[in-house]
Short mmCIF file of C-alpha atoms and ligand atoms in Angstrom, two decimals:
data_model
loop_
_atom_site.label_atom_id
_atom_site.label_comp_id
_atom_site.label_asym_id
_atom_site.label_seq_id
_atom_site.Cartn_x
_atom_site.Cartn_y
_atom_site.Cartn_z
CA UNK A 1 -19.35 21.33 14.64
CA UNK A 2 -18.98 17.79 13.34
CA UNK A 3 -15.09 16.53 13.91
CA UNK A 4 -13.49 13.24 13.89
CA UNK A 5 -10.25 11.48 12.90
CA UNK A 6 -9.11 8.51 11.27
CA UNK A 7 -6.05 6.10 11.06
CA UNK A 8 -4.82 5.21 7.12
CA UNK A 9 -3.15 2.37 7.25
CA UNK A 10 -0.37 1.43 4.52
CA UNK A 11 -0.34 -1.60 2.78
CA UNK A 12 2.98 -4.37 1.63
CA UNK A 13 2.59 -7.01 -1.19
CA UNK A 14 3.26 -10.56 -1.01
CA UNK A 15 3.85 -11.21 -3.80
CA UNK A 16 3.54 -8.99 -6.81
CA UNK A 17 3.78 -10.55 -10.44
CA UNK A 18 2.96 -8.38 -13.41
CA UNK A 19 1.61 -10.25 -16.28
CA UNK A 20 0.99 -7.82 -19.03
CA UNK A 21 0.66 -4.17 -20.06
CA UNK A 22 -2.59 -3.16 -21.49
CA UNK A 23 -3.23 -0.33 -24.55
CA UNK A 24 -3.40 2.51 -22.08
CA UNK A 25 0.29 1.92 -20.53
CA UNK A 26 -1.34 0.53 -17.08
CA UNK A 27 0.17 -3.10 -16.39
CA UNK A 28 -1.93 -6.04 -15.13
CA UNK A 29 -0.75 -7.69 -12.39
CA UNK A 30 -1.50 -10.38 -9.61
CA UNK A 31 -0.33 -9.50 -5.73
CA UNK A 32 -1.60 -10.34 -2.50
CA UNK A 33 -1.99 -7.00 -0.26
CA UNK A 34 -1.97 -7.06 3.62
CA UNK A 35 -2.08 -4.63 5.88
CA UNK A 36 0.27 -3.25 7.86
CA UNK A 37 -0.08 -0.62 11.20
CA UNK A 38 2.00 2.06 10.10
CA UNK A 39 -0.43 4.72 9.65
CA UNK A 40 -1.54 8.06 8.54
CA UNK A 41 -4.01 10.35 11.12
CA UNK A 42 -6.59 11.94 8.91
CA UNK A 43 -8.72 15.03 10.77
CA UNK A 44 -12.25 16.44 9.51
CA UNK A 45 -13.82 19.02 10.36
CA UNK A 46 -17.23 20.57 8.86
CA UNK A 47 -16.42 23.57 7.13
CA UNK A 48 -17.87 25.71 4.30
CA UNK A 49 -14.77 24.93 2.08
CA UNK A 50 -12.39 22.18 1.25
CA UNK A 51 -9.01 22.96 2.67
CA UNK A 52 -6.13 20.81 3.89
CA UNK A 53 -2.68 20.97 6.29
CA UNK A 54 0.10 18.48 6.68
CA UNK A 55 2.32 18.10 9.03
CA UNK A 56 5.01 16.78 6.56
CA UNK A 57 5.78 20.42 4.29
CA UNK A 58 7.42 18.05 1.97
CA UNK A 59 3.98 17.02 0.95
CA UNK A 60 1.79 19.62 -1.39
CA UNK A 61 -2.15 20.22 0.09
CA UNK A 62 -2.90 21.19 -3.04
CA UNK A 63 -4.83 19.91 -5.86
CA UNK A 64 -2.10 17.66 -6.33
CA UNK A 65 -2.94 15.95 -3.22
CA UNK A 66 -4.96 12.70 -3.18
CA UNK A 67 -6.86 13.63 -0.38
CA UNK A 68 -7.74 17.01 -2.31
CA UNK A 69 -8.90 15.31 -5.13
CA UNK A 70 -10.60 12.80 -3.38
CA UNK A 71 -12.73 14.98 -1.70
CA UNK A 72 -13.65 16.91 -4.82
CA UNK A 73 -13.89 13.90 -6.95
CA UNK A 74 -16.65 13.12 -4.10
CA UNK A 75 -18.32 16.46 -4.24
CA UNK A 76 -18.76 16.72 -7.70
CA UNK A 77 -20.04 13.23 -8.22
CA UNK A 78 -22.51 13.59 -4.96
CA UNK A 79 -23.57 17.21 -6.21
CA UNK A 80 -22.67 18.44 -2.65
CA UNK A 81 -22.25 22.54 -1.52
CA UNK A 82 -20.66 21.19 2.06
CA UNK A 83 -16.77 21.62 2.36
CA UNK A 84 -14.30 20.07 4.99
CA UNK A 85 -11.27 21.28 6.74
CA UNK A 86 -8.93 18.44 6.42
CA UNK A 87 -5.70 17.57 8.78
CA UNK A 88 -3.42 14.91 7.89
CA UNK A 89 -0.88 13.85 10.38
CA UNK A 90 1.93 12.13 7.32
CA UNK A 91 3.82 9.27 9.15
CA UNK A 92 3.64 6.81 6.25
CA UNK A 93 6.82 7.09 3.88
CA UNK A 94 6.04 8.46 0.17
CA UNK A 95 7.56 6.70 -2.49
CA UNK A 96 7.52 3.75 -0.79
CA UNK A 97 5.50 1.19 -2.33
CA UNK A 98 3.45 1.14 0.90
CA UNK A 99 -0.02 3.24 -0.77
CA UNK A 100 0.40 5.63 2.05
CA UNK A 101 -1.30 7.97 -0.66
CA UNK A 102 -3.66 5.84 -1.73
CA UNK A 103 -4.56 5.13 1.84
CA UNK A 104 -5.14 8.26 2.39
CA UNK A 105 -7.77 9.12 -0.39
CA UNK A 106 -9.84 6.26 0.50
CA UNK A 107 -9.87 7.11 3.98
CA UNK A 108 -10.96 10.81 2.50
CA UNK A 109 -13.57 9.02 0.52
CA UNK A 110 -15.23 7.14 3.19
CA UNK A 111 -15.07 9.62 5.92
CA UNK A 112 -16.55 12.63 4.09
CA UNK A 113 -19.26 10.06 3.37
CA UNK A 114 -19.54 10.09 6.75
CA UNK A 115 -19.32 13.72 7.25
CA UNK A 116 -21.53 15.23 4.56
CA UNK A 117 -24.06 12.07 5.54
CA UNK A 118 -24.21 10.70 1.54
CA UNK A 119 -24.66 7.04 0.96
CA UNK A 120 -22.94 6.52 -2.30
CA UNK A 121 -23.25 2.79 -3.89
CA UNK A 122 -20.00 1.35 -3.29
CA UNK A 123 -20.00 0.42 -6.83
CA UNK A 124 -19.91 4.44 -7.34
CA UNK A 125 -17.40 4.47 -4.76
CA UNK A 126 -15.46 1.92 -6.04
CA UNK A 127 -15.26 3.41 -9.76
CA UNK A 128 -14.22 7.38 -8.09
CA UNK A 129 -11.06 5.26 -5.92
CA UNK A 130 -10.13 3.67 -9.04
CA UNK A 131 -9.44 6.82 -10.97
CA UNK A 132 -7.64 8.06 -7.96
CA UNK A 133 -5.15 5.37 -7.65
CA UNK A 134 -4.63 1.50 -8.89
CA UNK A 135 -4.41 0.79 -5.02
CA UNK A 136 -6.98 2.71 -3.67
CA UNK A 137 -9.84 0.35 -3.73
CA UNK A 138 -8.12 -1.56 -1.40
CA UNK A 139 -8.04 0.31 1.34
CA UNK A 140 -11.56 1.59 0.59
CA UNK A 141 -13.07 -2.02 0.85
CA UNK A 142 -11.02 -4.68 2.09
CA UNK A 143 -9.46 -4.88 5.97
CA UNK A 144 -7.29 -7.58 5.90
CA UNK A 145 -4.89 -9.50 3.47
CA UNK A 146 -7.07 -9.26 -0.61
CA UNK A 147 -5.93 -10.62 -4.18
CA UNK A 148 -5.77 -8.14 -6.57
CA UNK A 149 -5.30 -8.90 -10.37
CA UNK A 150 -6.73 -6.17 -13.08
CA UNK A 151 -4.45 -3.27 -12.60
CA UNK A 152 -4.90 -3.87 -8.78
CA UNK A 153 -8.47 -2.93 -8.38
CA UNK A 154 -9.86 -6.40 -8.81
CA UNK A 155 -9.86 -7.28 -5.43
CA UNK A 156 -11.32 -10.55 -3.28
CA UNK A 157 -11.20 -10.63 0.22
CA UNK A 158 -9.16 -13.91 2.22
CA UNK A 159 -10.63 -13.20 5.37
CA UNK A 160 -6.53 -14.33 6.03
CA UNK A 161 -4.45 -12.47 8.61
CA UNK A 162 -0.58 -12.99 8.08
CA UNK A 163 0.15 -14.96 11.32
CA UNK A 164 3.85 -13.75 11.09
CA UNK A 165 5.44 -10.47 12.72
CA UNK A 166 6.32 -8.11 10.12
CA UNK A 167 9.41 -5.19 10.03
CA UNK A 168 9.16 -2.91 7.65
CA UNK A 169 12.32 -0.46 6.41
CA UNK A 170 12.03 2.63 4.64
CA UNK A 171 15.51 2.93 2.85
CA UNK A 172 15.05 7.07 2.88
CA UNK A 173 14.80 6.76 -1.07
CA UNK A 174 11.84 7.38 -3.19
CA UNK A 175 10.91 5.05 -5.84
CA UNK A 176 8.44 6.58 -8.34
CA UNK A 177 5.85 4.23 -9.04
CA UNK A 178 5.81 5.34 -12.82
CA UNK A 179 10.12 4.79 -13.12
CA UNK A 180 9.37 1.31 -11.92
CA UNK A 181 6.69 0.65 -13.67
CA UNK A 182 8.86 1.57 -16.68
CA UNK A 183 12.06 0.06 -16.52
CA UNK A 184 11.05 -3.86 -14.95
CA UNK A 185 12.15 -6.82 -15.98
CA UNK A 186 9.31 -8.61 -17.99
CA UNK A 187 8.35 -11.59 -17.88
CA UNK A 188 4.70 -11.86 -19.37
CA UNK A 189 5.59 -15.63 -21.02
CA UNK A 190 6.01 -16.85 -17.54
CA UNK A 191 3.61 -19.29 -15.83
CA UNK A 192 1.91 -17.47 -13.26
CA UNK A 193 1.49 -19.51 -9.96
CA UNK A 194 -1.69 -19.81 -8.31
CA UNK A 195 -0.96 -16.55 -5.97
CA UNK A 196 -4.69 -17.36 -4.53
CA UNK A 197 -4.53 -20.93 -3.51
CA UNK A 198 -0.65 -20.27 -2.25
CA UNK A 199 -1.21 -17.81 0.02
CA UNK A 200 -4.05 -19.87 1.71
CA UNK A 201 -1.72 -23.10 2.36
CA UNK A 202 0.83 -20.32 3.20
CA UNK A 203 -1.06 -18.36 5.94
CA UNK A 204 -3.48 -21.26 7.29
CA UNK A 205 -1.28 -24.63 6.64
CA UNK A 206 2.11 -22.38 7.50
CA UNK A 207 3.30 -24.29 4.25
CA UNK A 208 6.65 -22.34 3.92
CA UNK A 209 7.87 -24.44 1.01
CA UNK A 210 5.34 -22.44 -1.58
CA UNK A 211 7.35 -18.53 -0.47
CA UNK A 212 9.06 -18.94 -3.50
CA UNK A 213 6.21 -18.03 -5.40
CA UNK A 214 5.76 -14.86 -3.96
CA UNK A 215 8.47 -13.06 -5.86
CA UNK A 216 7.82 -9.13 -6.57
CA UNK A 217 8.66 -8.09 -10.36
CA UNK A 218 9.59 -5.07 -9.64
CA UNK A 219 12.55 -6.38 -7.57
CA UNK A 220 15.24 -6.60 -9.68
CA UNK A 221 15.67 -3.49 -11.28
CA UNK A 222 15.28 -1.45 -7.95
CA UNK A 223 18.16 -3.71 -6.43
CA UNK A 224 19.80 -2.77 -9.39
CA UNK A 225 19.38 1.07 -9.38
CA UNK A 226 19.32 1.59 -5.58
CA UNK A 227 21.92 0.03 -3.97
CA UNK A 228 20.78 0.85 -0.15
CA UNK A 229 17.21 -0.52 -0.70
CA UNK A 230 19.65 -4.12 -1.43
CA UNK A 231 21.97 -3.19 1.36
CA UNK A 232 18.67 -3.23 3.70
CA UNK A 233 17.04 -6.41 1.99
CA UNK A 234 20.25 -8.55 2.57
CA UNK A 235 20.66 -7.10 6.12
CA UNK A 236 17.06 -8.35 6.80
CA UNK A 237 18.02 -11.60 5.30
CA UNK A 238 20.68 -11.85 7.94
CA UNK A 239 18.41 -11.02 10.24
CA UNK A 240 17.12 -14.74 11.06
CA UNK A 241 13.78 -13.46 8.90
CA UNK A 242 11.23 -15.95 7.35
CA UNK A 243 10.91 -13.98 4.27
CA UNK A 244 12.60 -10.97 2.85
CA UNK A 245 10.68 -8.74 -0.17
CA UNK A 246 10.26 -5.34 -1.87
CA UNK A 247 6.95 -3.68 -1.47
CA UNK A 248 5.04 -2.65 -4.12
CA UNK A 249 7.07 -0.67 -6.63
CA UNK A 250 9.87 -0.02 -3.78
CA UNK A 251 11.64 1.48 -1.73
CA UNK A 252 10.28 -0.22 1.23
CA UNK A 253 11.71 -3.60 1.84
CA UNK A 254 9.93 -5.72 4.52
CA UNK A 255 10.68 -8.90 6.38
CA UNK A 256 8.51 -11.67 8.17
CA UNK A 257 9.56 -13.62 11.57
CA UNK A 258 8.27 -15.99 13.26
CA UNK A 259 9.87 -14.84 16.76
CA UNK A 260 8.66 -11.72 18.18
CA UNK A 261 12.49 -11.12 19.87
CA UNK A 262 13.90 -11.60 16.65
CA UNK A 263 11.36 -9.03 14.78
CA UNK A 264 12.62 -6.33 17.75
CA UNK A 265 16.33 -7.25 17.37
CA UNK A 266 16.48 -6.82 13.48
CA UNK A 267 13.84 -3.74 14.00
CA UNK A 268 16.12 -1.78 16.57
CA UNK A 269 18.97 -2.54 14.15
CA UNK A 270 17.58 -1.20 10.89
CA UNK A 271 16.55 1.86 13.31
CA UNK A 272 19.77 3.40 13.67
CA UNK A 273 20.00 4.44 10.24
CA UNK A 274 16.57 4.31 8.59
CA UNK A 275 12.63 4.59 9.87
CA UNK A 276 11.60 1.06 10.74
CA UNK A 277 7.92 0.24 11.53
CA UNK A 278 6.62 -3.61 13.36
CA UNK A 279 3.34 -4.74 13.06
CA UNK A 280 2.54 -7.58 14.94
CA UNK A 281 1.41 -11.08 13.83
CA UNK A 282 -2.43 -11.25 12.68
CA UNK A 283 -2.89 -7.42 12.30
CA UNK A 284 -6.01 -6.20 10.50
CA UNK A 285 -7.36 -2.56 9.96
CA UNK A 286 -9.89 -1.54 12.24
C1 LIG B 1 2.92 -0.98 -7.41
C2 LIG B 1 1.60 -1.01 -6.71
O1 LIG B 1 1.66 -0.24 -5.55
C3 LIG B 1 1.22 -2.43 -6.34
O2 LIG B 1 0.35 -2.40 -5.29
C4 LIG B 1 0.52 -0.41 -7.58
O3 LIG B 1 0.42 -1.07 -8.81
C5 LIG B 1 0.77 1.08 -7.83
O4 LIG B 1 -0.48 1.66 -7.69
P1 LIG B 1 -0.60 3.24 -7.54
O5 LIG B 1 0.55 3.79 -6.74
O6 LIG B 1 -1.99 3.53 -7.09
O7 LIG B 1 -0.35 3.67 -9.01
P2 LIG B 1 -1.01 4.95 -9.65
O8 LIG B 1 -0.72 6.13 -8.79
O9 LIG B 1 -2.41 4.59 -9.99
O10 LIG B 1 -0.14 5.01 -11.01
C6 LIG B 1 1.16 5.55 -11.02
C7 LIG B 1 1.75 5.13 -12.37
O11 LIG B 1 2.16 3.75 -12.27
C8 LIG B 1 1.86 3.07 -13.49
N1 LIG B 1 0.96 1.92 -13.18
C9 LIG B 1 0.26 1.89 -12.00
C10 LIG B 1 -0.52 0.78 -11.71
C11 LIG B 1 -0.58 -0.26 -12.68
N2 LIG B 1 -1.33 -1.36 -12.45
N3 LIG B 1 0.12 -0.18 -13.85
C12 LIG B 1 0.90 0.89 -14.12
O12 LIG B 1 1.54 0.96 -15.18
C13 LIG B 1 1.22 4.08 -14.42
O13 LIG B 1 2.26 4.60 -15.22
C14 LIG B 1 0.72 5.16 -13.49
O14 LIG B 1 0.71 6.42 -14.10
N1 LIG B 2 -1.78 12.32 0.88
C1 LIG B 2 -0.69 11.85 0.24
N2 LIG B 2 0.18 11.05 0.86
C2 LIG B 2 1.26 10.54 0.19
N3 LIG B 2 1.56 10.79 -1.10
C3 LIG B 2 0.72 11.61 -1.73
C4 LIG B 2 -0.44 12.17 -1.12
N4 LIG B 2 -1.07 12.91 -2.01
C5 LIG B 2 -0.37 12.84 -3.15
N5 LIG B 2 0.73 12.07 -3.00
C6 LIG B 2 1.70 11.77 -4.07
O1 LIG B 2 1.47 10.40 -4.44
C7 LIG B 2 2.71 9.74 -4.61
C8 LIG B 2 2.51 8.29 -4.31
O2 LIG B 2 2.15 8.19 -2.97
P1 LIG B 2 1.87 6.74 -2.33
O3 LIG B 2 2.35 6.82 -0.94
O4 LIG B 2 0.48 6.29 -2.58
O5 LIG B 2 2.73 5.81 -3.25
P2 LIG B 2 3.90 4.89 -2.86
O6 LIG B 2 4.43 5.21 -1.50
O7 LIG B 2 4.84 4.95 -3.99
O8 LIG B 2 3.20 3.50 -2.74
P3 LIG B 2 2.61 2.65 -3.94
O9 LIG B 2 3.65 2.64 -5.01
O10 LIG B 2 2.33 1.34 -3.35
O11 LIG B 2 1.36 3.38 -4.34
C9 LIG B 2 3.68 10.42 -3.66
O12 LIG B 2 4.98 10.36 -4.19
C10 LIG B 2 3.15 11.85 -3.58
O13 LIG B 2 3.86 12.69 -4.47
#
């Protein structure tokens, strides 16, 4: 009986500047992803059907769920009879902004490749993550810190690690992508800086002047509406951080430093009252 797990790793964005929205209500935008190691456990097992259990009940296993619909987006398309018992251990916040979800699927995706023994094109592969979520190609293809433009499935690969320690705070409120996506500030007329080129001097030249470039649109309007998620991004700014941001569409606010004590200090802090998560400097997914 074939059985294996894997880690899902959630992502943060440095960086996230939305530059229009397109005929079918998606938005384009530009964003730097990078990985960080708070993760998801994913179990599968060979079995004759698809079924799933979480460990968080909060969470639906059913057809609502990405890793559901992954895995019968990837039946369908692959024309396979072969079903999977699936486990997922949820420690990744939902309604985050961290694609714990979308994580998830495209760990689905690639391990049931694995499983059922199919060797999809990843251009196939690519095209099924897409229509499961605007971030799931990332975590299907890339590893370590990607540019995205398109509606985030555009991806290139940096080879870049983010040589800073990073603390991540889940504010305990969800942020629906959709609400955010809604109600942001735009600000389509504005030049877009060169997120690409920045991030390099950034991450390899430690050129701190250029972090004001890497603001995250959807920032003001969650400060606005959720006063705790501001409450944690000015405590982190207190916190003798680097760099203080939203992630994604919110609720997550995370925070790089250069010293590790300092990351612990402001990390133990934040703990008392909300789940934290570090990831050390130069983290990549395995
Ligand atoms: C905010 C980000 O996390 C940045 O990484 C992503 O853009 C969100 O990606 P995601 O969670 O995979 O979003 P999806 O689950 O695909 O879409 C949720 C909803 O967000 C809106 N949405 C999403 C992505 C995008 N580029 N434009 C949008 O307008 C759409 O209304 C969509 O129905
Ligand atoms: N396996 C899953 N894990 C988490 N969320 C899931 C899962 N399956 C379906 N969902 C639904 O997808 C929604 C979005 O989950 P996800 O974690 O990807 O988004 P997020 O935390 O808002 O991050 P982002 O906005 O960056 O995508 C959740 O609110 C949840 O209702």
């Amino acid at each position: 009986m074939k059985h294996f797990s894997v880690k899902a790793c959630a992502k943060i964005n440095l960086g996230l500047l939305i530059t229009s929205r397109r005929d079918d209500g998606y938005h384009t935008l530009e964003t730097i992803f990078a990985p960080i190691d708070w993760f998801d456990t994913l179990e599968f097992t060979e079995s004759d059907a698809i079924s799933m259990e979480c460990t968080n009940l909060d969470l639906p296993v059913d057809d609502s769920n990405l890793c559901i619909r992954a895995a019968k987006a990837l039946q369908a398309y692959a024309g396979v009879t072969k079903g999977v018992a699936m486990k997922l251990v949820k420690r990744v916040p939902f309604g985050a902004g961290l694609g714990g979800g979308s994580s998830d699927a495209a760990a689905t995706l690639n391990a049931l490749c694995r499983l059922w023994q199919i060797d999809v094109p990843s251009a196939e592969l690519h095209k099924l993550a897409v229509k499961l979520g605007a971030d799931v190609p990332y975590f299907l293809e890339m590893k370590g810190l990607a540019y995205a433009a398109g509606i985030g499935e555009e991806l290139e690969d940096l080879s870049l690690v983010l040589p800073w320690h990073v603390v991540t705070v889940f504010p305990e409120v969800q942020v629906p992508t959709a609400w955010a996506y809604k109600n942001f500030h735009r600000q389509f007329e504005r030049p877009v800086p060169e997120l690409k080129t920045l991030v390099r001097r950034l991450c390899d030249e430690r050129d701190l002047s250029v972090l004001g470039a890497f603001e995250n649109d959807f920032a003001s309007v969650v400060f606005e509406h959720y006063p705790v998620v501001r409450e944690v991004r000015d405590a982190l700014e207190a916190s003798g951080s680097l760099f203080v941001s939203l992630s994604g569409s919110g609720s997550a606010v995370y925070a790089l430093f250069e010293e590790r004590t300092a990351a612990v200090k402001a990390a133990e802090a934040m703990s008392a009252r909300f789940r934290v998560n570090m990831t050390p400097a130069g983290f990549r997914m395995a």
